[in-house]
Each structure stands twice: as structure tokens, then as C-alpha cells.
Coordinates of C-alpha atoms in Angstrom, one line a residue:
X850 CA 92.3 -162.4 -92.7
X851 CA 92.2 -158.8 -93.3
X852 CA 90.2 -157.1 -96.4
X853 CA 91.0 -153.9 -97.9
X854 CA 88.3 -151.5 -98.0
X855 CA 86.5 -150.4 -101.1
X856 CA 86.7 -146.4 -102.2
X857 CA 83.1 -146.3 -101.0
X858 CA 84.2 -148.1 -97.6
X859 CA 87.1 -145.8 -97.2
X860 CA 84.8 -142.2 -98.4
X861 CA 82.0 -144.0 -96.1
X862 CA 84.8 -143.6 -93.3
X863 CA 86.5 -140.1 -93.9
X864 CA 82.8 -138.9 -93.9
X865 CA 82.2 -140.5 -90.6
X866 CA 85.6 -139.1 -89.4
X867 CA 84.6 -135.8 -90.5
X868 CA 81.0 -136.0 -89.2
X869 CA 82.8 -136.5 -85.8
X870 CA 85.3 -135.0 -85.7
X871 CA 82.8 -131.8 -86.8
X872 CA 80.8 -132.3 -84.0
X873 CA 83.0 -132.7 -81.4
X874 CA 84.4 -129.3 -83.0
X875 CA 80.6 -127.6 -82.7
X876 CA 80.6 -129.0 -79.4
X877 CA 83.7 -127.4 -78.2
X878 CA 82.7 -124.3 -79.5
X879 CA 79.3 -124.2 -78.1
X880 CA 80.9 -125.1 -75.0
X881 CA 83.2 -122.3 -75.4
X882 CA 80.5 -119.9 -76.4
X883 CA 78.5 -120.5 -73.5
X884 CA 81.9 -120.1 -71.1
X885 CA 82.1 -117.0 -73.1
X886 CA 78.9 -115.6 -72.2
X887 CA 79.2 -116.7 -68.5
X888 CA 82.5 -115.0 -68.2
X889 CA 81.1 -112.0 -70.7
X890 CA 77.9 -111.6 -67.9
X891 CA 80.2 -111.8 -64.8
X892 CA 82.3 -109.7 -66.1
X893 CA 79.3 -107.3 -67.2
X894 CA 77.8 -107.4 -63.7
X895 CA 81.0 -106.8 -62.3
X896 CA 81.5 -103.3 -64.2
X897 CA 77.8 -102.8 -63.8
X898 CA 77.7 -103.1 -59.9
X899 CA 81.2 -101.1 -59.8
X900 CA 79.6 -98.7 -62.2
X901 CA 76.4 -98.5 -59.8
X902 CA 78.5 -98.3 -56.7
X903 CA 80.8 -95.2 -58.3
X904 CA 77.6 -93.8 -59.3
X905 CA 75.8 -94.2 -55.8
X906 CA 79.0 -92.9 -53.7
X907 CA 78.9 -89.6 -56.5
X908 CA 75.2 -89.0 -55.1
X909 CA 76.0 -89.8 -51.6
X910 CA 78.8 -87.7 -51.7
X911 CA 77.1 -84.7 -53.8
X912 CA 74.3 -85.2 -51.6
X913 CA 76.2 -84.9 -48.3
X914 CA 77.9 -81.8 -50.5
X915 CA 74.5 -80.4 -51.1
X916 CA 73.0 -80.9 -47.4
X917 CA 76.0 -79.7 -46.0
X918 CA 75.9 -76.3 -48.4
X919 CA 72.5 -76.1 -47.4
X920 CA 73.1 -76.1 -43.8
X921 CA 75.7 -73.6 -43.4
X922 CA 73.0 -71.7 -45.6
X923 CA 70.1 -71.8 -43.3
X924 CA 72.6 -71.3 -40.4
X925 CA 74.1 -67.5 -41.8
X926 CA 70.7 -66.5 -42.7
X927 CA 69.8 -67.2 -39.4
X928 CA 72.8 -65.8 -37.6
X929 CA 72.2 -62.9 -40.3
X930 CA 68.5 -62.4 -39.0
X931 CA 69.4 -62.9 -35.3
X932 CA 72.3 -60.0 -35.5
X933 CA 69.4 -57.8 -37.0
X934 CA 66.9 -58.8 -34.3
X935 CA 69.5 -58.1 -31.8
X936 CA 70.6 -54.8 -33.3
X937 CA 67.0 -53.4 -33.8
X938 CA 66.5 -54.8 -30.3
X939 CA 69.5 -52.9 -28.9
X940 CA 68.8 -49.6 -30.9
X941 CA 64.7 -49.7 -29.4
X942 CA 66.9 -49.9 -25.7
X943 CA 69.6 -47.2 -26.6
X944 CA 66.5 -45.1 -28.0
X945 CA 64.4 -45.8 -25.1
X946 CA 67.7 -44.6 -22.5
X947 CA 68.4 -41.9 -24.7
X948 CA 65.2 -40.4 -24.4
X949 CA 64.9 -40.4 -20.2
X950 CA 68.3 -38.8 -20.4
X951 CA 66.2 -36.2 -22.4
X952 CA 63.6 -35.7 -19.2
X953 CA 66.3 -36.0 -16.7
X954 CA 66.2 -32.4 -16.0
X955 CA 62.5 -32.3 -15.9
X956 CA 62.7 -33.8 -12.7
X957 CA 64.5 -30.9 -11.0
X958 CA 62.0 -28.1 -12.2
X959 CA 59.3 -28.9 -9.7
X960 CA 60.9 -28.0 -6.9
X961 CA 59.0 -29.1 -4.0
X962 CA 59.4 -32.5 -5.0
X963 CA 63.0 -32.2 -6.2
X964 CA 63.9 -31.1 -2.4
X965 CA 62.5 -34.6 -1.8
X966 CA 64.2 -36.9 -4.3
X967 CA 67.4 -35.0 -3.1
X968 CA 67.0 -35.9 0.4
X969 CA 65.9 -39.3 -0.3
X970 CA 69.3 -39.8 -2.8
X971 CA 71.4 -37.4 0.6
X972 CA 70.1 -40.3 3.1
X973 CA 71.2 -43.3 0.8
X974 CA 74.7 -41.6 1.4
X975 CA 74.5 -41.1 5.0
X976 CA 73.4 -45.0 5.7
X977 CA 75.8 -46.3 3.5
X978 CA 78.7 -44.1 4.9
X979 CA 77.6 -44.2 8.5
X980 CA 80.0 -41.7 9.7
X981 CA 79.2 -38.4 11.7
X982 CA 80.6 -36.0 9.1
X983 CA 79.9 -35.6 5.7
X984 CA 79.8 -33.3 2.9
X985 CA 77.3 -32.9 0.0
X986 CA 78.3 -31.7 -3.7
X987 CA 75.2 -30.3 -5.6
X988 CA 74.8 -28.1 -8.7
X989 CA 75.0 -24.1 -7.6
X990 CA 71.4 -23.6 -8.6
X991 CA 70.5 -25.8 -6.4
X992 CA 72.1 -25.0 -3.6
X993 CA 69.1 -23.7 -2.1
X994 CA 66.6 -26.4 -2.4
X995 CA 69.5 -28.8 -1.5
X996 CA 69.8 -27.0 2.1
X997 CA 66.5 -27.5 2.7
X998 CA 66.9 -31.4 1.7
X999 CA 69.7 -31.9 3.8
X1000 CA 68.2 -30.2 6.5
X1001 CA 65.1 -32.6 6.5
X1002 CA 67.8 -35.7 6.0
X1003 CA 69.2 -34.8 9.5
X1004 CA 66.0 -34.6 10.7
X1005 CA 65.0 -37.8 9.0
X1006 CA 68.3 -39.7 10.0
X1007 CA 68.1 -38.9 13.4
X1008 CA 64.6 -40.3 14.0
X1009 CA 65.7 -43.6 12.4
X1010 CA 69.2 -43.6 13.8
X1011 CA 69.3 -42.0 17.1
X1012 CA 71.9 -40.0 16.1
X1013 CA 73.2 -36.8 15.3
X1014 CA 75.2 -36.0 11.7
X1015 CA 77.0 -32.7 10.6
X1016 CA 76.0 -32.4 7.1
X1017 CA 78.2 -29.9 4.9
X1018 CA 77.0 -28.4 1.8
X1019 CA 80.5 -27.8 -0.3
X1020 CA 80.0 -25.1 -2.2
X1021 CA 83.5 -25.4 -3.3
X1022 CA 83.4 -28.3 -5.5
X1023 CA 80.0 -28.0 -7.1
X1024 CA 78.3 -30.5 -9.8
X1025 CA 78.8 -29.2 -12.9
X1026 CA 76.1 -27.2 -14.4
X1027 CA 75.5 -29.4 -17.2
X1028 CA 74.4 -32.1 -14.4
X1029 CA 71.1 -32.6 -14.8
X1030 CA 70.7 -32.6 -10.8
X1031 CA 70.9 -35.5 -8.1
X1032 CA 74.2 -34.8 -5.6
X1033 CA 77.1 -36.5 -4.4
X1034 CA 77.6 -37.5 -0.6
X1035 CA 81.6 -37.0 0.4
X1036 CA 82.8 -39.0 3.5
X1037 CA 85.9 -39.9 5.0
X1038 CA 87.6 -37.0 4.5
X1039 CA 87.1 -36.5 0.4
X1040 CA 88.0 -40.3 0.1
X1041 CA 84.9 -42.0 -0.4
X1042 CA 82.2 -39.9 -2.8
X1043 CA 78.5 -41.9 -3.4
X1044 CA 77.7 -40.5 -6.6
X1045 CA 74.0 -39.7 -6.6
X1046 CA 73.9 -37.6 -9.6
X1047 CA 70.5 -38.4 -12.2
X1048 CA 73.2 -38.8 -14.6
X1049 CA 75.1 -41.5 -12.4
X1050 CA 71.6 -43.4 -11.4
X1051 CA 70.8 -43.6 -14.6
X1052 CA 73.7 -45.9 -15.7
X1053 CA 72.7 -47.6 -12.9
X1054 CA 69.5 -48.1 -13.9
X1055 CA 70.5 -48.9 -17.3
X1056 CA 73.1 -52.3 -15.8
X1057 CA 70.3 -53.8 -13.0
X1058 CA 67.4 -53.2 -15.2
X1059 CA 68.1 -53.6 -18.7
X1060 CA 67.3 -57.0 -18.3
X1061 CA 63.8 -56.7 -16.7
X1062 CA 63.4 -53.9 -19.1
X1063 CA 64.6 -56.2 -22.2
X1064 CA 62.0 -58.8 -20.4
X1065 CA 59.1 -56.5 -20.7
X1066 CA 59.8 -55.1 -24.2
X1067 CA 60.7 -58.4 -26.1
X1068 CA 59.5 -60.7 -23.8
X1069 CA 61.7 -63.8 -22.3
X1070 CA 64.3 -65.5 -23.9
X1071 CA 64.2 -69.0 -24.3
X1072 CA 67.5 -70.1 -25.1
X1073 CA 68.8 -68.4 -21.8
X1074 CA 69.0 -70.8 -19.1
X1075 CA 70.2 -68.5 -16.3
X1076 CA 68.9 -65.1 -14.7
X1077 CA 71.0 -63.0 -12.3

């Protein structure tokens, strides 16, 4: 048989009820606080390491920027300083060729040993033709020392040859007077003409040497791999 509770029984109770039902309550929220923070600290690691990783691929990518810049920086200053090598290189060689254009005609004043270089320059002709007739083209002013060099050419040509040549000075078609001397060797009838003039050994000189002369100036180069 059932009592009924006192009002102290039934306060006694409500304040139990409360107490509990309080604690469960600071539980929960406890519980959720804590889920909170979890959440709150994945959540901040998450931005941070996006943060971090935006921040990093900015470097990496102003870096690469910067390295990049810098490249194509030292590569037209060097480009830049190569052209100017090259050009003072090539005006020292233009200079140089200029200047033994200059004392070209020197050669011709001595005369004794301009008959020789002309006879030497009249045989070239004559070995490379190898015909029995051909004609020589020299400057009028030299026709006379040029007589004697293709007299002593015949002379020459015959004791290496065993053979006879007609040589013809044409005084017809003459070098031009502002030749600075050498001749020209006609053969085959006009059709063939070996030009020996100082002018046209010269340019010679200036393709076959230029790079032994570049050699000796500036020394080798090392990024060339191949030589003619």
C-alpha cells in the first residue's frame, strides 16, 4: 500500500530531477563543446594547410617567375656582350685587310722583285690552264717588267714541263690603272681568265685565311667543334 509523499519528499525529488537532469545537460554540452573544438581544429588545419599550400605554390610560382626573368637576363647580356666581342673582333679583321690593301701597291715599286712575283702569279696560270697559247692582261705601266716575267715563265715552264708555250702580252685589254698590279692569264680563246690581280689574291687570302688569321689574333674557339 502506496504512501503519498510529503512536500519535502516531493521538493527532495524535483531537486534530484533537476540535479540530473542538469548534469546530463552539462554533459551534453561539454560533449558538444569538445565536438566543437575538434571540428573547430580540423577545420582550422584544413584552411591552414590550404592557406600554406596557396601560399607555397605563390612562392614556387613567383620563384620559377623570378629564376626564369633572371635567366633570360643573364642570357641577352650575354648574347649582348658576345655580339660586341664579335663586332670589335670583326672590325680588328676588316681594319687589319684594310690596311694590306693600303701596301698593296708597295709591292709593285721594287721592281726587280715585282718581275718575280709576276712570273710566279704568270706560271700559276700556265699549270692550271695547261694549254700551249695563252695571253696575259697586266697594267700598261707594267708592261715592261711583265715582258720580262713572262719571258723568264717560258723559260721556267719549259724546264719543268718539257714543253714549249706561246705567251701573249695583250696590250689590248689592259688591267685597269687603279689595279694595284698582279695580271690575269687568258686561255682558251678569252674563255677561261685566272685572275691574278693583288686585288683578286687578296680576297682570296681574306676567305682561306681569315680563319687561321682569326686563330692567331683571338686565339681558338672552344665552342667550335669543326675546322675546314
Amino acid at each position: 500500500m502506496s504512501h503519498a509523499m510529503s512536500d519535502d519528499q516531493v521538493a527532495g525529488e524535483l531537486k534530484k530531477m533537476t540535479m540530473f537532469i542538469r548534469q546530463e545537460a552539462l554533459e551534453k554540452a561539454k560533449e558538444i563543446q569538445i565536438k566543437a573544438d575538434e571540428e573547430f581544429a580540423i577545420e582550422k588545419s584544413k584552411l591552414v594547410r590550404q592557406e600554406t599550400s596557396s601560399i607555397d605554390s605563390q612562392y614556387e610560382k613567383k620563384f620559377k617567375q623570378a629564376s626564369m626573368s633572371q635567366q633570360i637576363t643573364r642570357s641577352t647580356l650575354a648574347n649582348k656582350t658576345r655580339l660586341k666581342v664579335l663586332s670589335a673582333r670583326q672590325e680588328l679583321l676588316d681594319d687589319l685587310f684594310e690596311k694590306a690593301r693600303d701596301q698593296l701597291k708597295s709591292y709593285s715599286e721594287d721592281k726587280s722583285k715585282y718581275q718575280e712575283i709576276c712570273k710566279n702569279l704568270i706560271l700559276e696560270g700556265l699549270y692550271a690552264l695547261n694549254e700551249d697559247k695563252i695571253a696575259v692582261r697586266a697594267r700598261k705601266e707594267d708592261y715592261e717588267v711583265v715582258k720580262k716575267s713572262i719571258e723568264d715563265a717560258k723559260k721556267e715552264y719549259k724546264e719543268k714541263i718539257s714543253k714549249n708555250i706561246e705567251i701573249e702580252l695583250d696590250e689590248k685589254n689592259p688591267q685597269p690603272e687603279a689595279s694595284s698590279g698582279g695580271v690575269s692569264i687568258v686561255g682558251t680563246g678569252g674563255r677561261i681568265d685566272i685572275n691574278n690581280t693583288f686585288e683578286e689574291r687578296l680576297k682570296l687570302l681574306e676567305t682561306d685565311a681569315l680563319p687561321m688569321v682569326r686563330t692567331s689574333l683571338f686565339g681558338k674557339n672552344e665552342n667550335r667543334k669543326f675546322y675546314d
